[in-house]
Coordinates of C-alpha atoms in Angstrom, one line a residue:
X31 CA -34.7 211.3 -104.4
X32 CA -36.9 212.5 -101.5
X33 CA -38.9 215.8 -101.3
X34 CA -39.4 216.8 -97.7
X35 CA -42.4 219.0 -97.4
X36 CA -42.6 221.3 -94.3
X37 CA -45.4 223.7 -93.5
X38 CA -44.2 226.3 -91.0
X39 CA -45.6 229.3 -89.2
X40 CA -42.1 230.7 -89.6
X41 CA -40.8 232.5 -92.7
X42 CA -38.0 230.0 -92.9
X43 CA -37.0 226.7 -91.5
X44 CA -34.5 226.5 -88.8
X45 CA -30.8 225.8 -89.5
X46 CA -30.9 222.9 -87.0
X47 CA -33.8 221.2 -88.8
X48 CA -32.1 221.5 -92.2
X49 CA -28.8 220.3 -90.8
X50 CA -30.4 217.3 -89.1
X51 CA -31.9 216.2 -92.4
X52 CA -28.7 216.8 -94.3
X53 CA -26.7 214.8 -91.7
X54 CA -29.0 211.8 -91.6
X55 CA -30.9 211.2 -94.8
X56 CA -28.0 210.0 -97.1
X57 CA -29.9 210.4 -100.4
X58 CA -30.5 213.3 -102.7
X59 CA -33.2 215.5 -101.2
X60 CA -34.9 218.8 -101.3
X61 CA -36.7 220.7 -98.6
X62 CA -39.9 222.3 -99.8
X63 CA -40.8 224.9 -97.2
X64 CA -44.4 226.3 -97.2
X65 CA -44.4 229.6 -95.4
X66 CA -47.6 229.7 -93.4
X67 CA -46.6 232.7 -91.2
X68 CA -49.7 234.6 -92.4
X69 CA -52.0 231.5 -91.7
X70 CA -53.2 231.5 -95.3
X71 CA -53.1 227.6 -95.6
X72 CA -54.8 224.8 -93.9
X73 CA -52.4 221.9 -93.3
X74 CA -54.0 220.0 -96.1
X75 CA -53.7 222.9 -98.6
X76 CA -50.2 223.6 -97.5
X77 CA -49.1 220.0 -98.1
X78 CA -50.9 220.0 -101.5
X79 CA -49.0 223.1 -102.4
X80 CA -45.7 221.5 -101.3
X81 CA -46.5 218.4 -103.3
X82 CA -47.1 220.5 -106.4
X83 CA -43.6 222.1 -105.9
X84 CA -41.8 218.8 -105.3
X85 CA -39.3 217.4 -107.8
X86 CA -38.5 213.9 -106.5
X87 CA -40.5 210.6 -106.7
X88 CA -40.6 210.1 -103.0
X89 CA -42.3 212.6 -100.7
X90 CA -42.1 213.0 -96.9
X91 CA -44.4 215.3 -95.1
X92 CA -42.7 216.4 -91.9
X93 CA -43.3 218.8 -89.0
X94 CA -40.5 221.2 -88.4
X95 CA -40.0 220.0 -84.8
X96 CA -39.0 216.5 -85.8
X97 CA -35.4 215.4 -85.2
X98 CA -34.2 212.3 -87.2
X99 CA -32.0 210.0 -85.1
X100 CA -31.6 207.1 -87.6
X101 CA -28.7 207.4 -89.9
X102 CA -29.5 206.7 -93.6
X103 CA -33.2 206.9 -93.0
X104 CA -33.8 208.1 -96.6
X105 CA -32.3 204.9 -97.9
X106 CA -34.5 202.9 -95.5
X107 CA -37.7 204.7 -96.6
X108 CA -37.0 204.2 -100.3
X109 CA -36.1 200.5 -99.8
X110 CA -39.3 200.0 -97.8
X111 CA -41.5 201.7 -100.4
X112 CA -39.9 199.7 -103.2
X113 CA -40.4 196.4 -101.4
X114 CA -43.0 194.2 -103.1
X115 CA -44.3 190.9 -101.7

């Protein structure tokens, strides 16, 4: 349910980053990796490209050096975004 968009100067994301997300998110997700190793995108255009490739209704733009420490953070994000006062 969450598309995680990552712009990277590397041709692929690290296994540690992907594992950290998989171990902590606890909802369906996809990682949309934008390869910016040739510096062809600004961060805004890379994120727009990632958004155009995303499949899920919730989108999270993340740098590849982030480490999630909260378990079930995907559920918390969705619950927060669905909250209406």
